[in-house]
Tab-separated table of C-alpha atoms and ligand atoms in Angstrom:
chain	number	residue	atom	x	y	z
A	1	UNK	CA	10.151	-20.753	1.793
A	2	UNK	CA	8.546	-17.268	1.752
A	3	UNK	CA	6.862	-16.079	-1.463
A	4	UNK	CA	6.642	-12.314	-2.066
A	5	UNK	CA	4.127	-10.953	-4.604
A	6	UNK	CA	3.773	-7.292	-5.602
A	7	UNK	CA	7.569	-7.156	-5.484
A	8	UNK	CA	7.940	-4.407	-8.106
A	9	UNK	CA	5.410	-2.245	-6.211
A	10	UNK	CA	5.607	0.335	-3.438
A	11	UNK	CA	5.361	-2.032	-0.459
A	12	UNK	CA	6.584	-5.330	-1.921
A	13	UNK	CA	9.955	-3.993	-3.026
A	14	UNK	CA	10.582	-2.645	0.480
A	15	UNK	CA	9.542	-5.989	1.988
A	16	UNK	CA	12.171	-7.737	-0.150
A	17	UNK	CA	14.896	-5.429	1.187
A	18	UNK	CA	13.988	-6.395	4.744
A	19	UNK	CA	13.731	-10.179	4.554
A	20	UNK	CA	16.696	-12.178	5.860
A	21	UNK	CA	18.353	-14.809	3.661
A	22	UNK	CA	16.731	-17.592	5.687
A	23	UNK	CA	14.125	-18.922	5.374
A	24	UNK	CA	14.669	-18.843	1.598
A	25	UNK	CA	12.766	-16.209	-0.371
A	26	UNK	CA	11.058	-16.574	-3.736
A	27	UNK	CA	9.806	-13.529	-5.639
A	28	UNK	CA	6.925	-13.787	-8.095
A	29	UNK	CA	6.571	-11.035	-10.698
A	30	UNK	CA	5.064	-10.724	-14.147
A	31	UNK	CA	8.473	-9.524	-15.320
A	32	UNK	CA	11.073	-10.894	-12.887
A	33	UNK	CA	13.767	-8.746	-14.562
A	34	UNK	CA	12.084	-5.658	-13.055
A	35	UNK	CA	12.546	-6.873	-9.479
A	36	UNK	CA	15.178	-4.895	-7.558
A	37	UNK	CA	16.329	-5.025	-3.953
A	38	UNK	CA	16.095	-8.784	-3.472
A	39	UNK	CA	18.989	-10.578	-1.788
A	40	UNK	CA	21.209	-12.427	-4.296
A	41	UNK	CA	19.985	-15.673	-2.725
A	42	UNK	CA	16.326	-14.899	-3.561
A	43	UNK	CA	14.803	-16.918	-6.378
A	44	UNK	CA	12.900	-14.866	-8.985
A	45	UNK	CA	10.089	-16.562	-10.893
A	46	UNK	CA	7.607	-15.365	-13.504
A	47	UNK	CA	3.998	-15.444	-12.354
A	48	UNK	CA	0.661	-13.796	-13.019
A	49	UNK	CA	-2.528	-14.190	-10.969
A	50	UNK	CA	-4.293	-14.955	-14.278
A	51	UNK	CA	-1.971	-17.868	-15.130
A	52	UNK	CA	-2.842	-20.947	-12.989
A	53	UNK	CA	0.169	-22.964	-14.188
A	54	UNK	CA	2.652	-20.217	-13.332
A	55	UNK	CA	0.927	-19.656	-9.978
A	56	UNK	CA	1.218	-23.358	-9.104
A	57	UNK	CA	4.937	-23.323	-9.983
A	58	UNK	CA	5.525	-20.136	-7.961
A	59	UNK	CA	3.735	-21.611	-4.922
A	60	UNK	CA	5.357	-25.065	-4.903
A	61	UNK	CA	7.204	-25.586	-1.612
A	62	UNK	CA	6.055	-22.238	-0.164
A	63	UNK	CA	5.039	-22.114	3.523
A	64	UNK	CA	4.261	-18.377	3.885
A	65	UNK	CA	3.137	-15.870	1.249
A	66	UNK	CA	2.853	-12.070	1.105
A	67	UNK	CA	-0.138	-11.163	-1.063
A	68	UNK	CA	-0.594	-7.825	-2.844
A	69	UNK	CA	-3.420	-7.382	-5.352
A	70	UNK	CA	-4.502	-4.222	-7.156
A	71	UNK	CA	-7.155	-5.147	-9.729
A	72	UNK	CA	-10.119	-3.532	-7.938
A	73	UNK	CA	-13.249	-5.653	-8.262
A	74	UNK	CA	-11.298	-8.520	-9.839
A	75	UNK	CA	-10.740	-12.029	-8.507
A	76	UNK	CA	-6.942	-12.168	-8.204
A	77	UNK	CA	-7.200	-12.920	-4.467
A	78	UNK	CA	-9.528	-15.868	-5.115
A	79	UNK	CA	-7.180	-17.295	-7.762
A	80	UNK	CA	-4.119	-16.872	-5.570
A	81	UNK	CA	-5.763	-18.346	-2.452
A	82	UNK	CA	-7.077	-21.380	-4.347
A	83	UNK	CA	-3.614	-22.079	-5.741
A	84	UNK	CA	-1.968	-21.478	-2.359
A	85	UNK	CA	-4.267	-23.904	-0.558
A	86	UNK	CA	-3.676	-26.542	-3.227
A	87	UNK	CA	0.093	-26.041	-2.887
A	88	UNK	CA	-0.086	-26.553	0.899
A	89	UNK	CA	0.817	-22.984	1.908
A	90	UNK	CA	0.467	-22.572	5.669
A	91	UNK	CA	0.016	-18.815	6.068
A	92	UNK	CA	-0.896	-15.826	3.908
A	93	UNK	CA	-0.119	-12.232	4.929
A	94	UNK	CA	-2.375	-9.923	2.970
A	95	UNK	CA	-2.011	-6.213	2.266
A	96	UNK	CA	-5.545	-4.876	2.802
A	97	UNK	CA	-6.702	-1.390	3.827
A	98	UNK	CA	-7.721	0.447	7.011
A	99	UNK	CA	-10.970	1.538	5.352
A	100	UNK	CA	-12.453	-1.947	5.818
A	101	UNK	CA	-13.097	-0.925	9.454
A	102	UNK	CA	-14.730	2.426	8.632
A	103	UNK	CA	-18.498	2.010	9.079
A	104	UNK	CA	-19.134	4.748	6.481
A	105	UNK	CA	-16.908	3.182	3.819
A	106	UNK	CA	-19.050	1.527	1.181
A	107	UNK	CA	-17.055	2.323	-1.954
A	108	UNK	CA	-15.974	-0.209	-4.574
A	109	UNK	CA	-12.352	-0.483	-3.359
A	110	UNK	CA	-13.324	-1.049	0.278
A	111	UNK	CA	-16.046	-3.571	-0.568
A	112	UNK	CA	-13.482	-5.454	-2.710
A	113	UNK	CA	-10.906	-5.506	0.111
A	114	UNK	CA	-13.525	-6.659	2.646
A	115	UNK	CA	-14.526	-9.504	0.330
A	116	UNK	CA	-10.848	-10.425	-0.170
A	117	UNK	CA	-10.313	-10.502	3.594
A	118	UNK	CA	-13.326	-12.812	3.968
A	119	UNK	CA	-11.898	-15.157	1.316
A	120	UNK	CA	-8.610	-15.383	3.175
A	121	UNK	CA	-10.214	-15.889	6.597
A	122	UNK	CA	-12.398	-18.649	5.131
A	123	UNK	CA	-9.533	-20.299	3.236
A	124	UNK	CA	-8.494	-22.680	5.996
A	125	UNK	CA	-4.940	-21.262	5.922
A	126	UNK	CA	-3.471	-19.147	8.708
A	127	UNK	CA	-3.866	-15.437	7.969
A	128	UNK	CA	-2.592	-12.034	8.986
A	129	UNK	CA	-4.170	-8.845	7.648
A	130	UNK	CA	-2.211	-5.594	7.248
A	131	UNK	CA	-4.635	-2.664	7.086
A	132	UNK	CA	-2.761	0.536	6.287
A	133	UNK	CA	-4.114	4.052	6.137
A	134	UNK	CA	-3.098	6.035	2.993
A	135	UNK	CA	0.523	5.681	1.929
A	136	UNK	CA	2.708	8.792	2.344
A	137	UNK	CA	4.089	7.934	-1.081
A	138	UNK	CA	0.730	8.825	-2.675
A	139	UNK	CA	2.029	12.407	-2.588
A	140	UNK	CA	4.447	11.436	-5.380
A	141	UNK	CA	1.453	12.058	-7.672
A	142	UNK	CA	2.036	15.763	-6.864
A	143	UNK	CA	5.678	15.657	-7.972
A	144	UNK	CA	5.157	16.715	-11.616
A	145	UNK	CA	3.228	19.918	-10.787
A	146	UNK	CA	5.551	20.696	-7.862
A	147	UNK	CA	8.581	20.400	-10.150
A	148	UNK	CA	7.129	22.367	-13.051
A	149	UNK	CA	4.878	24.951	-11.319
A	150	UNK	CA	5.566	24.869	-7.573
A	151	UNK	CA	1.920	23.858	-7.058
A	152	UNK	CA	0.117	21.017	-5.266
A	153	UNK	CA	-3.418	20.369	-6.468
A	154	UNK	CA	-5.586	18.105	-4.331
A	155	UNK	CA	-8.985	17.769	-2.708
A	156	UNK	CA	-9.839	19.027	0.777
A	157	UNK	CA	-6.613	20.774	1.862
A	158	UNK	CA	-7.532	20.964	5.549
A	159	UNK	CA	-8.670	17.332	5.941
A	160	UNK	CA	-6.396	15.141	8.040
A	161	UNK	CA	-5.088	11.677	7.219
A	162	UNK	CA	-2.924	9.545	9.537
A	163	UNK	CA	-0.909	8.437	6.507
A	164	UNK	CA	1.820	5.823	6.910
A	165	UNK	CA	5.329	5.402	5.493
A	166	UNK	CA	5.283	2.340	3.174
A	167	UNK	CA	8.697	1.412	4.593
A	168	UNK	CA	7.007	0.939	7.984
A	169	UNK	CA	4.405	-1.297	6.357
A	170	UNK	CA	7.238	-3.297	4.829
A	171	UNK	CA	8.990	-3.608	8.193
A	172	UNK	CA	5.763	-4.877	9.768
A	173	UNK	CA	5.230	-7.286	6.857
A	174	UNK	CA	8.794	-8.636	7.110
A	175	UNK	CA	8.318	-9.292	10.846
A	176	UNK	CA	4.947	-10.935	10.356
A	177	UNK	CA	6.359	-13.145	7.583
A	178	UNK	CA	9.301	-14.332	9.669
A	179	UNK	CA	8.093	-14.345	13.306
A	180	UNK	CA	5.582	-16.503	15.145
A	181	UNK	CA	2.621	-15.009	16.976
A	182	UNK	CA	0.923	-13.059	14.183
A	183	UNK	CA	-1.552	-15.668	12.923
A	184	UNK	CA	-5.173	-14.539	13.156
A	185	UNK	CA	-4.167	-10.891	13.713
A	186	UNK	CA	-5.387	-7.818	11.808
A	187	UNK	CA	-3.114	-4.784	12.170
A	188	UNK	CA	-4.338	-1.255	11.482
A	189	UNK	CA	-1.234	0.692	10.514
A	190	UNK	CA	-0.908	4.488	10.549
A	191	UNK	CA	1.747	7.141	10.799
A	192	UNK	CA	2.497	8.976	14.072
A	193	UNK	CA	-0.023	11.784	13.502
A	194	UNK	CA	-2.707	12.905	11.107
A	195	UNK	CA	-1.579	15.514	8.613
A	196	UNK	CA	-3.456	17.604	6.022
A	197	UNK	CA	-2.530	18.115	2.351
A	198	UNK	CA	-1.934	21.822	3.089
A	199	UNK	CA	0.544	20.893	5.868
A	200	UNK	CA	2.250	18.348	3.602
A	201	UNK	CA	2.602	21.054	0.943
A	202	UNK	CA	4.140	23.363	3.517
A	203	UNK	CA	6.603	20.713	4.706
A	204	UNK	CA	7.635	19.814	1.155
A	205	UNK	CA	8.195	23.504	0.370
A	206	UNK	CA	10.433	23.940	3.414
A	207	UNK	CA	12.510	20.908	2.421
A	208	UNK	CA	12.810	22.180	-1.149
A	209	UNK	CA	13.633	25.706	0.038
A	210	UNK	CA	10.866	27.213	-2.109
A	211	UNK	CA	7.327	28.183	-1.126
A	212	UNK	CA	4.764	25.868	-2.724
A	213	UNK	CA	1.175	26.866	-3.406
A	214	UNK	CA	-1.745	24.616	-2.480
A	215	UNK	CA	-4.706	24.770	-4.868
A	216	UNK	CA	-7.782	22.927	-3.677
A	217	UNK	CA	-9.535	20.980	-6.413
A	218	UNK	CA	-13.298	20.798	-6.621
A	219	UNK	CA	-14.694	17.230	-6.751
A	220	UNK	CA	-15.394	17.762	-10.468
A	221	UNK	CA	-11.792	18.848	-11.162
A	222	UNK	CA	-10.530	15.857	-9.166
A	223	UNK	CA	-12.823	13.544	-11.124
A	224	UNK	CA	-11.243	14.760	-14.379
A	225	UNK	CA	-7.672	14.514	-13.023
A	226	UNK	CA	-8.165	11.018	-11.560
A	227	UNK	CA	-9.964	9.908	-14.724
A	228	UNK	CA	-6.690	10.331	-16.632
A	229	UNK	CA	-5.156	7.414	-14.699
A	230	UNK	CA	-8.013	5.299	-13.267
A	231	UNK	CA	-11.177	3.648	-14.612
A	232	UNK	CA	-14.410	5.528	-13.823
A	233	UNK	CA	-15.663	3.174	-11.039
A	234	UNK	CA	-12.307	3.475	-9.253
A	235	UNK	CA	-12.419	7.277	-9.630
A	236	UNK	CA	-15.829	7.341	-7.928
A	237	UNK	CA	-14.491	5.126	-5.118
A	238	UNK	CA	-11.526	7.473	-4.605
A	239	UNK	CA	-13.830	10.534	-4.505
A	240	UNK	CA	-16.010	8.770	-1.930
A	241	UNK	CA	-12.885	7.988	0.075
A	242	UNK	CA	-11.742	11.640	-0.067
A	243	UNK	CA	-15.168	12.726	1.139
A	244	UNK	CA	-14.763	10.436	4.170
A	245	UNK	CA	-11.376	12.012	4.831
A	246	UNK	CA	-13.024	15.446	4.761
A	247	UNK	CA	-15.520	14.185	7.346
A	248	UNK	CA	-12.648	13.150	9.646
A	249	UNK	CA	-12.788	9.371	9.184
A	250	UNK	CA	-9.044	8.944	8.527
A	251	UNK	CA	-7.474	10.929	11.344
A	252	UNK	CA	-7.205	8.245	14.008
A	253	UNK	CA	-3.671	7.146	14.895
A	254	UNK	CA	-2.656	3.669	16.062
A	255	UNK	CA	0.623	2.555	17.663
A	256	UNK	CA	0.660	-0.786	15.847
A	257	UNK	CA	3.825	-0.063	13.853
A	258	UNK	CA	5.618	0.536	17.161
A	259	UNK	CA	4.099	-2.513	18.812
A	260	UNK	CA	5.140	-4.867	15.993
A	261	UNK	CA	8.529	-3.385	15.064
A	262	UNK	CA	9.704	-2.005	18.419
A	263	UNK	CA	10.262	1.514	17.035
A	264	UNK	CA	7.868	4.374	16.378
A	265	UNK	CA	6.263	4.945	12.983
A	266	UNK	CA	8.066	7.474	10.763
A	267	UNK	CA	6.659	10.962	10.183
A	268	UNK	CA	5.674	12.517	6.858
A	269	UNK	CA	8.564	14.947	7.391
A	270	UNK	CA	11.019	12.025	7.493
A	271	UNK	CA	9.470	10.338	4.443
A	272	UNK	CA	9.539	13.629	2.506
A	273	UNK	CA	13.189	14.282	3.452
A	274	UNK	CA	14.171	10.910	2.002
A	275	UNK	CA	12.185	11.498	-1.211
A	276	UNK	CA	12.667	15.219	-1.745
A	277	UNK	CA	14.609	14.689	-4.979
A	278	UNK	CA	11.450	13.406	-6.667
A	279	UNK	CA	9.870	16.841	-6.079
A	280	UNK	CA	12.927	18.962	-6.938
A	281	UNK	CA	12.963	21.080	-10.074
A	282	UNK	CA	15.765	19.978	-12.379
A	283	UNK	CA	16.942	23.080	-14.282
B	301	LIG	N1	-1.960	3.521	-1.814
B	301	LIG	C1	-2.613	3.590	-0.681
B	301	LIG	O1	-2.748	4.682	-0.071
B	301	LIG	C2	-3.201	2.342	-0.064
B	301	LIG	C3	-3.799	2.448	1.201
B	301	LIG	C4	-4.333	1.279	1.770
B	301	LIG	C5	-4.251	0.058	1.117
B	301	LIG	N2	-3.651	0.009	-0.113
B	301	LIG	C6	-3.589	-1.302	-0.798
B	301	LIG	O2	-2.253	-1.594	-1.129
B	301	LIG	C7	-2.235	-2.421	-2.287
B	301	LIG	C8	-1.267	-1.857	-3.319
B	301	LIG	O3	0.045	-1.948	-2.826
B	301	LIG	P1	1.263	-1.219	-3.592
B	301	LIG	O4	0.968	0.247	-3.672
B	301	LIG	O5	2.519	-1.672	-2.962
B	301	LIG	O6	1.095	-1.818	-5.052
B	301	LIG	P2	1.645	-1.203	-6.431
B	301	LIG	O7	2.812	-0.308	-6.169
B	301	LIG	O8	0.483	-0.654	-7.180
B	301	LIG	O9	2.173	-2.502	-7.152
B	301	LIG	C9	1.305	-3.531	-7.515
B	301	LIG	C10	2.093	-4.823	-7.635
B	301	LIG	O10	1.193	-5.886	-7.994
B	301	LIG	C11	1.744	-6.580	-9.105
B	301	LIG	N3	0.680	-7.107	-9.956
B	301	LIG	C12	-0.329	-6.419	-10.527
B	301	LIG	N4	-1.098	-7.242	-11.259
B	301	LIG	C13	-0.554	-8.485	-11.163
B	301	LIG	C14	-0.891	-9.752	-11.707
B	301	LIG	N5	-1.957	-9.918	-12.516
B	301	LIG	N6	-0.124	-10.809	-11.386
B	301	LIG	C15	0.946	-10.663	-10.581
B	301	LIG	N7	1.320	-9.478	-10.031
B	301	LIG	C16	0.580	-8.399	-10.332
B	301	LIG	C17	2.557	-5.536	-9.834
B	301	LIG	O11	3.527	-6.184	-10.603
B	301	LIG	P3	3.960	-5.782	-12.093
B	301	LIG	O12	5.379	-5.333	-11.967
B	301	LIG	O13	3.850	-7.044	-12.844
B	301	LIG	O14	3.023	-4.702	-12.565
B	301	LIG	C18	3.177	-4.752	-8.688
B	301	LIG	O15	4.326	-5.388	-8.183
B	301	LIG	C19	-3.680	-2.468	-2.812
B	301	LIG	O16	-4.279	-3.680	-2.412
B	301	LIG	C20	-4.331	-1.290	-2.121
B	301	LIG	O17	-5.738	-1.466	-1.945
B	301	LIG	C21	-3.118	1.115	-0.707
């Protein structure tokens, strides 16, 4: 039995779409009714990392688990791993982040992911770590201003990021969850080339058939904008991360998606083509 967490999120819901009917799949979500894309045979159960009883029920009979956590600085990984070990889970595949390998990355989010990785490696269970670069889907945060004003506002327009299509992450995760040979591996996952926010703006504009304007935010403007949706310590971590991008730390490309899935990683152009409606002005 494979357990999928984070199944209403960006990567988890794509993982669900890619898992075969066998071995059986169980989906854990705080609100199972919000889970879409699972095979009809998949079992949906309610579960929250903060609820030990529900976690134990969700993990009973599970051999392999896909773990997604998002509460930066919190101990959801520790709770999940304790419950998984008690339940006799054999292997955990964890969604981590490429930044854990960056020597200059000492922000709150990266320190939290490094600590989570250590917990998993020390858990006694088999482990596989997926370490993606930024998700291409992060550009959906530009959709509102693109739709209403034809403008993208972001930091450091000429800084490159080897961002990755979350569907490629999901394909890698589905393989790792269902194939042998991935235990003890850490995969750094990127797109096929590094691309800048200004280039992404240009590509989106071409797909939409309208020229878009790129307005570079100052760090202070970005702090205010990010502060509307994230707690202050996370905002500071994201600003630190953007600064590393400006310094070139996120431009390196790997071929790991190709090596694991047998086909090359998708481009930002391809991701944007499939999501262009989210950016389109509805008259
Ligand atoms: N975005 C990036 O560029 C990027 C880059 C590298 C690494 N990452 C890593 O990727 C991970 C995020 O993946 P994502 O974007 O797919 O996630 P996401 O879209 O933010 O979704 C988070 C998922 O976690 C579930 N969840 C949250 N709190 C929970 C709890 N207490 N108990 C049970 N489930 C809970 C949510 O379920 P509900 O439906 O219940 O809310 C949701 O399904 C993070 O670890 C992040 O560090 C992201």
